[in-house]
Amino acid sequence: MEEVIVGEVAKGLFRAAGYLIIELFFWTVCYWVGWPICKAVTFGGYPKQNNLRRTESGSGRGSEGRMFGGRSSNQHSDAWCALVGLAVVVSAFFFIITHF
């Protein structure tokens, strides 16, 4: 019985650690590395700036252009910037490893 409890707790801790790594590394570091590259390659046209003003009608809890999970509906451009950043980070990592 104790093995099952310890196994479930360990599974939850690994899931939380994976979530933090993905959120912090991919959506923060990789996005901000890829964002200026996407801007430079497309001459400032991509990604487009979101207009996320609060709605005045209803309870006011929702935002225009928002989806579940707190991410914007412009998630496609966010994902592209993060993927470009990931490619740059991985390329820089392999360059450093092979040359030093």
PDB file of C-alpha atoms in Angstrom:
ATOM      1  CA  MET A   1       0.000   0.000   0.000  1.00  0.00           C
ATOM      2  CA  GLU A   2       2.817   2.406   0.837  1.00  0.00           C
ATOM      3  CA  GLU A   3       4.483   1.698  -2.509  1.00  0.00           C
ATOM      4  CA  VAL A   4       1.343   2.811  -4.329  1.00  0.00           C
ATOM      5  CA  ILE A   5       1.165   6.060  -2.358  1.00  0.00           C
ATOM      6  CA  VAL A   6       4.864   6.797  -2.862  1.00  0.00           C
ATOM      7  CA  GLY A   7       4.541   5.974  -6.566  1.00  0.00           C
ATOM      8  CA  GLU A   8       1.600   8.335  -7.031  1.00  0.00           C
ATOM      9  CA  VAL A   9       3.329  11.127  -5.115  1.00  0.00           C
ATOM     10  CA  ALA A  10       6.492  10.660  -7.197  1.00  0.00           C
ATOM     11  CA  LYS A  11       4.423  10.686 -10.382  1.00  0.00           C
ATOM     12  CA  GLY A  12       2.804  13.940  -9.316  1.00  0.00           C
ATOM     13  CA  LEU A  13       6.154  15.528  -8.444  1.00  0.00           C
ATOM     14  CA  PHE A  14       7.660  14.555 -11.800  1.00  0.00           C
ATOM     15  CA  ARG A  15       4.592  15.891 -13.594  1.00  0.00           C
ATOM     16  CA  ALA A  16       4.867  19.201 -11.710  1.00  0.00           C
ATOM     17  CA  ALA A  17       8.600  19.436 -12.449  1.00  0.00           C
ATOM     18  CA  GLY A  18       7.962  18.744 -16.136  1.00  0.00           C
ATOM     19  CA  TYR A  19       5.249  21.366 -16.238  1.00  0.00           C
ATOM     20  CA  LEU A  20       7.544  23.964 -14.658  1.00  0.00           C
ATOM     21  CA  ILE A  21      10.367  23.131 -17.048  1.00  0.00           C
ATOM     22  CA  ILE A  22       8.065  23.438 -20.040  1.00  0.00           C
ATOM     23  CA  GLU A  23       6.466  26.654 -18.813  1.00  0.00           C
ATOM     24  CA  LEU A  24       9.685  28.330 -17.755  1.00  0.00           C
ATOM     25  CA  PHE A  25      11.992  27.108 -20.504  1.00  0.00           C
ATOM     26  CA  PHE A  26       9.783  26.802 -23.573  1.00  0.00           C
ATOM     27  CA  TRP A  27       7.232  29.565 -23.064  1.00  0.00           C
ATOM     28  CA  THR A  28       9.620  32.029 -21.441  1.00  0.00           C
ATOM     29  CA  VAL A  29      13.217  31.488 -22.561  1.00  0.00           C
ATOM     30  CA  CYS A  30      12.545  30.070 -26.025  1.00  0.00           C
ATOM     31  CA  TYR A  31       9.778  32.574 -26.750  1.00  0.00           C
ATOM     32  CA  TRP A  32      11.934  35.576 -25.897  1.00  0.00           C
ATOM     33  CA  VAL A  33      14.849  34.191 -27.902  1.00  0.00           C
ATOM     34  CA  GLY A  34      12.627  33.527 -30.919  1.00  0.00           C
ATOM     35  CA  TRP A  35      10.543  36.708 -30.772  1.00  0.00           C
ATOM     36  CA  PRO A  36      13.203  39.156 -32.074  1.00  0.00           C
ATOM     37  CA  ILE A  37      14.245  36.647 -34.739  1.00  0.00           C
ATOM     38  CA  CYS A  38      10.653  36.353 -35.990  1.00  0.00           C
ATOM     39  CA  LYS A  39      10.350  40.151 -35.948  1.00  0.00           C
ATOM     40  CA  ALA A  40      13.623  40.598 -37.856  1.00  0.00           C
ATOM     41  CA  VAL A  41      12.929  37.942 -40.490  1.00  0.00           C
ATOM     42  CA  THR A  42       9.414  39.241 -41.216  1.00  0.00           C
ATOM     43  CA  PHE A  43      10.442  42.919 -40.965  1.00  0.00           C
ATOM     44  CA  GLY A  44       8.201  43.490 -37.953  1.00  0.00           C
ATOM     45  CA  GLY A  45       5.086  41.864 -39.371  1.00  0.00           C
ATOM     46  CA  TYR A  46       5.010  38.713 -37.276  1.00  0.00           C
ATOM     47  CA  PRO A  47       3.956  38.093 -34.536  1.00  0.00           C
ATOM     48  CA  LYS A  48       1.112  40.556 -34.471  1.00  0.00           C
ATOM     49  CA  GLN A  49       0.438  42.506 -31.309  1.00  0.00           C
ATOM     50  CA  ASN A  50      -2.661  41.400 -29.388  1.00  0.00           C
ATOM     51  CA  ASN A  51      -5.261  43.825 -28.170  1.00  0.00           C
ATOM     52  CA  LEU A  52      -6.353  42.210 -24.897  1.00  0.00           C
ATOM     53  CA  ARG A  53      -8.708  44.743 -23.319  1.00  0.00           C
ATOM     54  CA  ARG A  54     -11.193  43.598 -20.716  1.00  0.00           C
ATOM     55  CA  THR A  55     -14.784  43.350 -21.843  1.00  0.00           C
ATOM     56  CA  GLU A  56     -17.201  45.829 -20.358  1.00  0.00           C
ATOM     57  CA  SER A  57     -20.243  43.577 -20.591  1.00  0.00           C
ATOM     58  CA  GLY A  58     -21.125  40.716 -18.263  1.00  0.00           C
ATOM     59  CA  SER A  59     -19.023  39.932 -15.243  1.00  0.00           C
ATOM     60  CA  GLY A  60     -15.878  41.432 -16.722  1.00  0.00           C
ATOM     61  CA  ARG A  61     -13.865  38.312 -15.949  1.00  0.00           C
ATOM     62  CA  GLY A  62     -13.195  37.322 -19.544  1.00  0.00           C
ATOM     63  CA  SER A  63     -10.869  39.062 -21.934  1.00  0.00           C
ATOM     64  CA  GLU A  64     -11.262  39.541 -25.627  1.00  0.00           C
ATOM     65  CA  GLY A  65      -9.127  37.112 -27.567  1.00  0.00           C
ATOM     66  CA  ARG A  66      -8.513  34.814 -24.604  1.00  0.00           C
ATOM     67  CA  MET A  67      -8.897  31.077 -24.565  1.00  0.00           C
ATOM     68  CA  PHE A  68      -8.887  28.587 -21.719  1.00  0.00           C
ATOM     69  CA  GLY A  69      -5.701  28.250 -19.702  1.00  0.00           C
ATOM     70  CA  GLY A  70      -4.851  31.943 -19.839  1.00  0.00           C
ATOM     71  CA  ARG A  71      -3.162  31.785 -23.233  1.00  0.00           C
ATOM     72  CA  SER A  72      -4.215  34.194 -25.937  1.00  0.00           C
ATOM     73  CA  SER A  73      -6.052  33.170 -29.072  1.00  0.00           C
ATOM     74  CA  ASN A  74      -2.943  34.285 -30.939  1.00  0.00           C
ATOM     75  CA  GLN A  75      -1.278  31.117 -29.699  1.00  0.00           C
ATOM     76  CA  HIS A  76      -0.118  30.153 -33.192  1.00  0.00           C
ATOM     77  CA  SER A  77       2.301  33.061 -33.414  1.00  0.00           C
ATOM     78  CA  ASP A  78       3.376  32.449 -29.822  1.00  0.00           C
ATOM     79  CA  ALA A  79       4.145  28.833 -30.668  1.00  0.00           C
ATOM     80  CA  TRP A  80       6.097  29.777 -33.782  1.00  0.00           C
ATOM     81  CA  CYS A  81       8.222  32.250 -31.841  1.00  0.00           C
ATOM     82  CA  ALA A  82       8.871  29.667 -29.139  1.00  0.00           C
ATOM     83  CA  LEU A  83       9.763  26.995 -31.715  1.00  0.00           C
ATOM     84  CA  VAL A  84      12.181  29.352 -33.476  1.00  0.00           C
ATOM     85  CA  GLY A  85      13.703  30.157 -30.097  1.00  0.00           C
ATOM     86  CA  LEU A  86      13.996  26.456 -29.268  1.00  0.00           C
ATOM     87  CA  ALA A  87      15.773  25.837 -32.579  1.00  0.00           C
ATOM     88  CA  VAL A  88      18.204  28.676 -31.831  1.00  0.00           C
ATOM     89  CA  VAL A  89      18.842  27.488 -28.262  1.00  0.00           C
ATOM     90  CA  VAL A  90      19.428  23.874 -29.369  1.00  0.00           C
ATOM     91  CA  SER A  91      21.665  25.013 -32.248  1.00  0.00           C
ATOM     92  CA  ALA A  92      23.692  27.235 -29.923  1.00  0.00           C
ATOM     93  CA  PHE A  93      23.979  24.376 -27.414  1.00  0.00           C
ATOM     94  CA  PHE A  94      25.296  21.972 -30.065  1.00  0.00           C
ATOM     95  CA  PHE A  95      27.639  24.633 -31.449  1.00  0.00           C
ATOM     96  CA  ILE A  96      29.130  25.230 -28.007  1.00  0.00           C
ATOM     97  CA  ILE A  97      29.496  21.518 -27.301  1.00  0.00           C
ATOM     98  CA  THR A  98      31.185  20.722 -30.614  1.00  0.00           C
ATOM     99  CA  HIS A  99      33.547  23.703 -30.643  1.00  0.00           C
ATOM    100  CA  PHE A 100      34.683  23.858 -27.040  1.00  0.00           C
TER     101      PHE A 100
END
